[in-house]
XYZ file of C-alpha atoms in Angstrom:
475
model
C -11.453 94.091 -153.720
C -11.391 96.307 -156.567
C -14.834 97.897 -156.075
C -14.224 101.433 -156.932
C -14.652 103.359 -160.877
C -12.064 106.193 -161.123
C -14.646 109.004 -163.124
C -14.044 112.620 -163.429
C -10.818 112.443 -161.058
C -12.393 110.496 -158.187
C -12.533 106.890 -157.073
C -16.206 106.287 -156.771
C -18.510 103.544 -155.814
C -20.393 102.045 -158.463
C -24.168 101.756 -159.090
C -24.349 98.273 -160.503
C -23.829 95.674 -157.722
C -22.949 92.968 -159.697
C -19.132 91.748 -159.256
C -16.671 88.911 -160.057
C -14.347 87.095 -158.625
C -10.398 87.767 -159.616
C -8.509 84.352 -159.350
C -5.610 83.553 -158.908
C -4.554 80.794 -162.188
C -1.451 79.655 -159.819
C -3.438 78.615 -156.466
C -7.001 79.082 -157.806
C -7.708 81.261 -154.571
C -9.719 84.793 -154.881
C -7.507 87.668 -154.435
C -10.022 90.351 -155.183
C -13.477 90.944 -155.927
C -14.156 93.266 -159.068
C -17.201 95.556 -159.469
C -18.581 95.536 -163.058
C -20.184 98.321 -164.462
C -23.620 98.394 -165.454
C -25.737 101.104 -168.142
C -25.647 103.731 -164.916
C -21.553 103.442 -164.573
C -20.781 103.262 -168.219
C -22.747 106.249 -168.558
C -21.418 108.370 -165.332
C -17.477 107.625 -167.170
C -18.637 108.476 -170.864
C -20.536 111.863 -169.808
C -17.176 112.536 -167.506
C -14.768 112.407 -170.617
C -17.068 114.058 -172.989
C -16.910 116.899 -170.647
C -13.583 116.996 -170.644
C -12.766 116.805 -174.361
C -13.169 120.819 -175.280
C -10.462 121.563 -172.878
C -8.370 119.121 -173.276
C -8.309 118.939 -177.318
C -7.129 121.989 -176.987
C -3.779 122.205 -174.636
C -0.866 122.228 -176.566
C 1.775 119.754 -177.323
C 4.316 120.795 -174.454
C 1.671 120.244 -171.808
C 1.068 116.972 -172.983
C 4.421 115.983 -173.301
C 4.912 117.047 -169.556
C 1.811 115.038 -168.478
C 3.715 112.164 -170.559
C 6.669 112.570 -168.534
C 5.380 112.715 -165.132
C 3.927 109.456 -165.842
C 6.361 108.014 -167.035
C 8.192 108.896 -163.330
C 5.761 107.733 -161.075
C 5.238 104.240 -162.998
C 8.870 103.851 -162.620
C 8.257 104.225 -158.694
C 5.649 101.752 -158.687
C 6.735 99.090 -161.331
C 7.489 96.315 -158.326
C 3.374 96.834 -157.194
C 3.098 96.463 -161.233
C 4.631 93.111 -161.779
C 3.064 91.580 -158.574
C -0.238 93.130 -159.628
C 0.166 91.391 -163.240
C 1.626 87.520 -161.552
C -1.782 87.826 -159.220
C -3.971 88.574 -161.822
C -2.646 86.249 -164.909
C 0.008 84.312 -163.822
C 3.071 85.553 -165.764
C 6.439 84.424 -163.849
C 7.565 87.158 -161.641
C 10.305 87.395 -164.491
C 8.210 88.202 -166.852
C 6.510 90.525 -165.004
C 9.471 91.625 -163.880
C 11.442 92.491 -167.171
C 8.839 92.381 -170.181
C 5.118 93.016 -168.773
C 5.600 95.829 -166.725
C 8.555 97.634 -168.861
C 6.544 96.849 -172.453
C 3.767 99.317 -170.552
C 6.779 102.216 -169.855
C 7.982 101.631 -173.686
C 4.964 102.938 -175.236
C 5.384 105.917 -172.546
C 8.756 106.771 -173.476
C 7.993 106.019 -177.165
C 5.037 108.399 -177.192
C 7.477 111.653 -175.442
C 9.459 110.449 -178.737
C 7.035 110.734 -181.289
C 5.050 114.080 -179.539
C 8.024 115.747 -179.950
C 7.776 115.971 -183.687
C 4.383 114.420 -184.505
C 2.889 116.192 -187.295
C -0.423 117.422 -186.162
C -0.361 120.543 -189.128
C 1.186 120.738 -192.385
C 0.790 122.506 -195.786
C 0.023 120.824 -199.344
C -0.234 123.761 -201.020
C -2.589 126.449 -200.293
C -4.557 124.162 -197.751
C -3.617 123.360 -194.607
C -4.149 119.747 -193.636
C -4.725 119.422 -189.925
C -4.677 116.353 -187.171
C -7.146 116.258 -184.255
C -8.139 114.508 -181.737
C -10.972 112.079 -183.183
C -12.697 112.304 -179.438
C -14.053 110.354 -176.735
C -12.369 107.065 -177.074
C -13.915 103.594 -175.864
C -10.442 101.733 -174.952
C -10.960 97.432 -174.158
C -8.604 95.472 -173.278
C -7.253 91.879 -172.318
C -5.660 89.971 -169.793
C -2.560 88.920 -171.224
C -0.528 91.335 -171.375
C -2.495 94.223 -169.306
C -0.242 96.771 -169.848
C 1.571 96.708 -172.725
C -2.508 96.759 -174.430
C -3.235 99.481 -172.272
C -0.469 101.816 -172.404
C -0.292 101.504 -176.151
C -3.856 102.898 -176.048
C -4.104 105.259 -173.193
C -0.611 107.557 -174.580
C -2.000 108.045 -177.880
C -5.202 109.110 -176.919
C -3.367 111.870 -173.997
C -0.789 112.645 -176.887
C -3.263 113.467 -179.467
C -5.701 115.371 -177.478
C -8.868 112.357 -176.746
C -10.425 112.126 -173.994
C -11.050 108.063 -172.713
C -12.957 105.679 -171.017
C -11.074 102.171 -170.446
C -12.293 99.162 -169.621
C -9.859 96.193 -168.738
C -10.509 92.406 -168.683
C -12.276 91.891 -165.500
C -9.742 88.925 -164.963
C -6.807 91.323 -165.388
C -8.706 94.390 -162.718
C -5.670 95.315 -160.510
C -3.233 96.504 -162.607
C -5.397 98.374 -164.138
C -6.536 100.294 -160.803
C -2.692 100.881 -159.837
C -2.221 102.246 -163.409
C -5.122 104.833 -162.931
C -3.734 105.560 -158.852
C -0.111 106.390 -161.420
C -2.001 108.491 -163.977
C -4.110 110.885 -161.207
C -0.734 111.305 -159.197
C 0.847 112.520 -162.615
C -1.878 115.084 -162.724
C -4.260 113.571 -165.846
C -6.751 116.251 -165.480
C -9.986 115.533 -164.624
C -12.290 113.222 -167.162
C -9.319 113.029 -169.718
C -9.094 109.487 -167.850
C -11.940 106.981 -166.519
C -11.480 103.762 -165.500
C -14.676 101.283 -165.328
C -13.933 97.732 -164.726
C -16.720 95.032 -166.550
C -17.102 92.514 -169.050
C -17.497 92.137 -172.563
C -21.298 91.708 -172.868
C -22.452 94.508 -170.175
C -19.965 96.750 -170.267
C -17.498 96.448 -173.434
C -21.049 96.257 -175.308
C -22.815 99.666 -174.130
C -19.665 101.196 -174.208
C -19.546 100.310 -178.201
C -23.117 101.568 -178.841
C -22.718 104.563 -176.998
C -23.638 107.615 -179.136
C -20.947 109.926 -177.140
C -17.650 107.491 -177.901
C -16.306 108.738 -181.161
C -13.987 105.624 -181.253
C -13.117 102.032 -180.142
C -10.055 100.541 -179.804
C -10.381 96.719 -179.067
C -7.939 94.481 -178.224
C -9.044 90.697 -177.993
C -10.185 87.450 -179.621
C -11.593 87.502 -183.206
C -14.830 86.569 -182.077
C -15.395 89.921 -179.624
C -13.849 91.961 -182.044
C -17.008 91.057 -184.127
C -19.210 91.647 -182.067
C -18.151 95.023 -181.192
C -17.972 96.375 -184.882
C -21.729 95.482 -184.624
C -22.798 97.426 -181.911
C -20.546 100.050 -183.173
C -22.055 100.548 -186.242
C -25.365 102.133 -185.363
C -23.513 105.510 -184.400
C -20.554 105.121 -187.532
C -17.970 105.309 -184.957
C -14.255 104.604 -185.570
C -13.214 101.171 -184.749
C -9.520 100.055 -184.402
C -9.351 96.093 -183.771
C -6.525 94.411 -182.578
C -7.512 90.570 -182.655
C -6.364 87.098 -182.813
C -3.329 85.405 -184.340
C -2.060 82.009 -185.916
C 1.296 83.009 -186.708
C 4.236 81.167 -189.013
C 7.857 80.943 -188.052
C 9.301 79.907 -191.706
C 12.352 78.206 -190.919
C 14.496 78.394 -194.784
C 16.872 75.444 -195.591
C 20.072 77.736 -195.052
C 19.074 78.754 -191.902
C 21.905 77.540 -188.354
C 18.968 75.142 -186.834
C 19.735 75.403 -183.354
C 19.500 79.133 -183.188
C 16.704 79.030 -185.132
C 15.030 76.509 -182.254
C 15.696 79.267 -180.002
C 13.399 81.443 -181.835
C 10.755 79.273 -182.480
C 11.080 78.508 -178.843
C 10.835 81.983 -177.677
C 8.170 83.153 -179.925
C 5.623 79.747 -178.930
C 6.223 79.535 -175.792
C 6.533 83.520 -174.273
C 4.166 84.599 -171.596
C 2.699 80.547 -171.566
C 1.596 80.884 -175.057
C -0.567 83.553 -174.520
C 0.433 86.019 -177.081
C -2.068 87.711 -180.441
C 1.167 87.544 -181.786
C 2.944 84.241 -180.882
C 4.774 81.745 -183.786
C 2.968 78.778 -183.194
C 3.183 77.375 -186.552
C 6.759 76.226 -187.356
C 7.681 75.889 -190.776
C 10.337 73.616 -191.797
C 11.354 71.867 -195.179
C 10.938 68.114 -194.910
C 14.043 66.793 -194.938
C 15.153 69.068 -192.099
C 12.579 67.743 -190.283
C 13.533 65.454 -187.927
C 16.660 67.581 -186.437
C 14.221 70.543 -185.831
C 12.348 68.246 -183.966
C 14.908 66.452 -181.819
C 16.153 69.929 -180.974
C 12.883 71.356 -180.546
C 11.995 68.354 -177.956
C 15.237 68.715 -175.996
C 14.445 72.539 -175.745
C 11.432 72.410 -174.669
C 11.284 69.613 -172.190
C 14.081 72.237 -170.741
C 11.788 75.014 -170.225
C 10.693 75.328 -166.386
C 6.882 75.292 -165.672
C 5.959 75.952 -161.941
C 5.160 78.742 -159.572
C 5.552 82.062 -161.081
C 6.908 83.791 -157.747
C 9.206 81.552 -157.438
C 12.697 83.075 -159.708
C 13.590 80.487 -161.560
C 10.144 79.797 -163.005
C 10.241 80.511 -167.086
C 6.670 79.095 -167.747
C 3.541 79.811 -165.461
C -0.040 79.122 -165.506
C -2.794 79.948 -168.476
C -4.629 83.200 -167.187
C -8.224 81.393 -166.265
C -9.832 78.337 -165.701
C -11.633 78.624 -169.357
C -8.775 78.920 -171.259
C -7.207 76.001 -169.927
C -10.016 74.111 -171.236
C -9.691 75.312 -174.347
C -6.275 74.530 -174.587
C -6.926 70.485 -173.174
C -9.705 70.653 -175.986
C -7.223 71.513 -178.604
C -4.610 69.548 -177.484
C -6.758 66.312 -177.421
C -7.852 67.503 -181.392
C -4.445 67.327 -182.364
C -4.030 63.487 -180.757
C -7.292 63.211 -182.009
C -6.304 64.173 -185.963
C -3.836 61.533 -186.148
C -0.527 64.410 -185.127
C 2.278 62.620 -183.620
C 2.982 64.129 -179.736
C 6.704 64.946 -179.351
C 6.490 66.384 -176.037
C 4.070 67.409 -173.624
C -0.076 66.776 -173.795
C -3.249 66.561 -172.024
C -2.858 67.707 -168.209
C -0.957 69.229 -165.860
C 2.894 69.188 -165.909
C 4.025 66.482 -163.031
C 3.478 68.016 -159.484
C 1.836 70.680 -160.559
C -2.064 69.852 -159.550
C -2.924 72.737 -158.412
C -3.528 75.860 -160.708
C -4.467 76.394 -164.662
C -0.927 74.671 -165.235
C -0.588 73.516 -169.317
C 2.245 71.411 -169.890
C 4.592 73.082 -172.821
C 3.800 70.545 -176.163
C 5.032 70.252 -179.423
C 3.070 68.307 -182.177
C 4.610 66.972 -185.090
C 3.276 65.722 -188.526
C 0.592 68.280 -188.575
C -1.019 69.096 -191.608
C -2.638 72.579 -192.363
C -6.280 71.347 -191.957
C -5.929 70.138 -188.330
C -7.656 72.732 -185.655
C -4.209 73.143 -183.691
C -2.608 74.560 -187.292
C -5.527 76.865 -187.952
C -7.137 78.459 -184.633
C -5.631 80.383 -182.152
C -4.857 78.290 -179.167
C -3.445 80.626 -176.944
C -1.557 78.359 -174.887
C 1.617 76.926 -174.664
C 1.536 73.922 -177.704
C 3.701 74.726 -181.015
C 2.751 73.040 -184.188
C 5.163 71.768 -185.808
C 4.204 71.526 -190.576
C 6.700 70.482 -193.079
C 6.813 72.113 -196.839
C 8.595 70.741 -200.011
C 10.030 74.011 -201.448
C 10.416 77.603 -200.932
C 7.111 78.245 -202.636
C 5.294 75.548 -200.350
C 6.232 77.320 -197.154
C 4.942 80.289 -198.509
C 1.841 78.711 -199.368
C 1.422 77.188 -196.252
C 2.488 80.586 -193.818
C -0.568 82.414 -196.196
C -2.834 79.975 -195.879
C -4.621 81.265 -192.701
C -7.556 83.458 -191.900
C -4.768 85.308 -189.291
C -2.716 87.502 -190.900
C -0.946 89.320 -187.210
C 2.395 88.345 -187.487
C 5.482 85.847 -188.508
C 8.776 85.319 -188.959
C 11.663 84.020 -191.014
C 14.408 82.324 -189.995
C 17.949 82.426 -192.969
C 21.869 82.693 -192.883
C 21.113 84.878 -195.601
C 19.525 88.189 -194.454
C 18.598 88.838 -198.078
C 17.158 86.018 -198.591
C 14.914 86.147 -195.537
C 14.022 89.265 -196.318
C 12.586 88.316 -199.277
C 10.357 85.857 -198.074
C 9.613 88.249 -195.305
C 7.675 90.445 -197.941
C 5.374 87.937 -199.622
C 4.296 86.994 -195.700
C 0.814 88.473 -195.874
C 0.830 89.645 -192.246
C 0.819 93.015 -190.362
C 4.959 92.177 -188.481
C 7.396 89.573 -189.750
C 10.193 89.199 -187.610
C 13.569 88.274 -189.298
C 15.760 86.180 -187.362
C 14.807 86.766 -184.459
C 14.448 90.629 -183.862
C 12.387 91.954 -181.301
C 9.769 94.503 -181.056
C 10.010 98.114 -182.293
C 7.310 99.974 -180.734
C 7.662 102.959 -183.235
C 6.723 99.856 -185.995
C 2.818 99.857 -186.819
C 1.265 96.465 -184.869
C -1.539 95.470 -186.354
C -2.807 92.601 -188.982
C -4.601 91.654 -192.266
C -7.606 89.465 -192.170
C -9.210 88.474 -189.009
C -6.126 89.371 -187.435
C -8.234 93.040 -187.064
C -8.135 96.550 -189.026
C -6.154 99.633 -187.765
C -2.462 99.995 -186.115
C -1.207 100.912 -183.238
C 2.304 101.834 -181.686
C 4.510 104.894 -182.123
C 3.431 106.973 -184.877
C 0.583 104.409 -186.036
C -0.821 105.169 -182.618
C -1.405 108.824 -183.054
C -2.850 108.401 -186.745
C -5.595 106.414 -185.406
C -6.378 108.711 -182.906
C -7.252 111.531 -185.043
C -8.985 112.740 -187.326
C -8.166 114.811 -190.770
C -9.070 118.162 -192.055
C -8.742 119.864 -194.966
C -8.617 123.572 -194.527
C -8.842 124.901 -198.034
C -6.911 128.380 -198.865
C -5.019 128.407 -195.567
C -2.309 130.272 -197.507
C -4.036 132.727 -199.832
C -2.366 132.899 -203.587
C -0.083 135.572 -204.143
């Protein structure tokens, strides 16, 4: 059971009596029940955060840094529990949970420690002192697909800049969030600085976004839900930071090493069962190279091991829940119906996997930019191969999207790849398989959101700018 909330330094019973089932997507078994916060529960959490803000906002850099170091120590010790929870709640294979999901969260803590050491909370410009001050009480609303990564890239900068917060994780992934609350408590986060309520978006999420004592909402999730958060927050003119969906393109230039490019394409699309907002689910290849690339992709994707996420050899687990499975199946069907060529995968579950929300790793060829599978975020293991005539055409197709979160470029010439990357209108672009950089800004253009997370850019999001004029008298 995940029935208690963490408010003002204590685990307390919710006032609301509404609950939801937490379902293991690999077994379809209920593994927990989670309480869904109502208005009184949210109010208690916000009151606690508001009461703690004057004290915490006045702490110094050394105190906050020491707290982050303690968090990192406790987090490391409890990493196996966190990994097991993620596998149970959203189906990440054990290897991915232990070697990517959990370390990603720790990475934000360690990066936060580095940034905090030199972050410019104050600087002089002439006689004016420019200060970055904590924005206040923050509502952190996070999804289920990379739960600890997406929680800690908000919690860490909020703590480091002197904010207090109420976290509402996805009701589909409450297990890892509750364990994290235990870690923060053990590390000594002061009462009221961090508060946790479970709940769904229409309920607790809306209440937090509307609340007049919440100064900022940091939201990660779907574009549709981000629009709702923005509307609910508008009445109180609070800051809203949104990290939303994506439909990212991986541009394979004609001089690229195709076998190496395929490895990058497969990892970019199929990792975490395609359930990453920055997944590169469109691959663009010049028309005369398409047949070779597709043949290589077919072999690589059919070699992916799909199955029990607790098995050491499994590379691809289930999608996170039944609703997601049904959405992915509907979009696969739309690709077939609209005339794309099914290279591998397709409708239904992989052979021998009749239980659980498993999806066949799927590749479509002959995809045109107007098809749904080329325009909508699928959030599953489905890759669309599109062709282009020349480089200008490739850039045009890559940018022909409502989204602008991520992208990739493959070329044997790094300077050539960089020149194309500069013209891709997205928040991040990976060149030749470059991995994540937790010091780099993460966020998107267009319907992929606004604001930036990670590293010092995440710190900026949680601060207000103040100018103190005449702080240094003219001599």
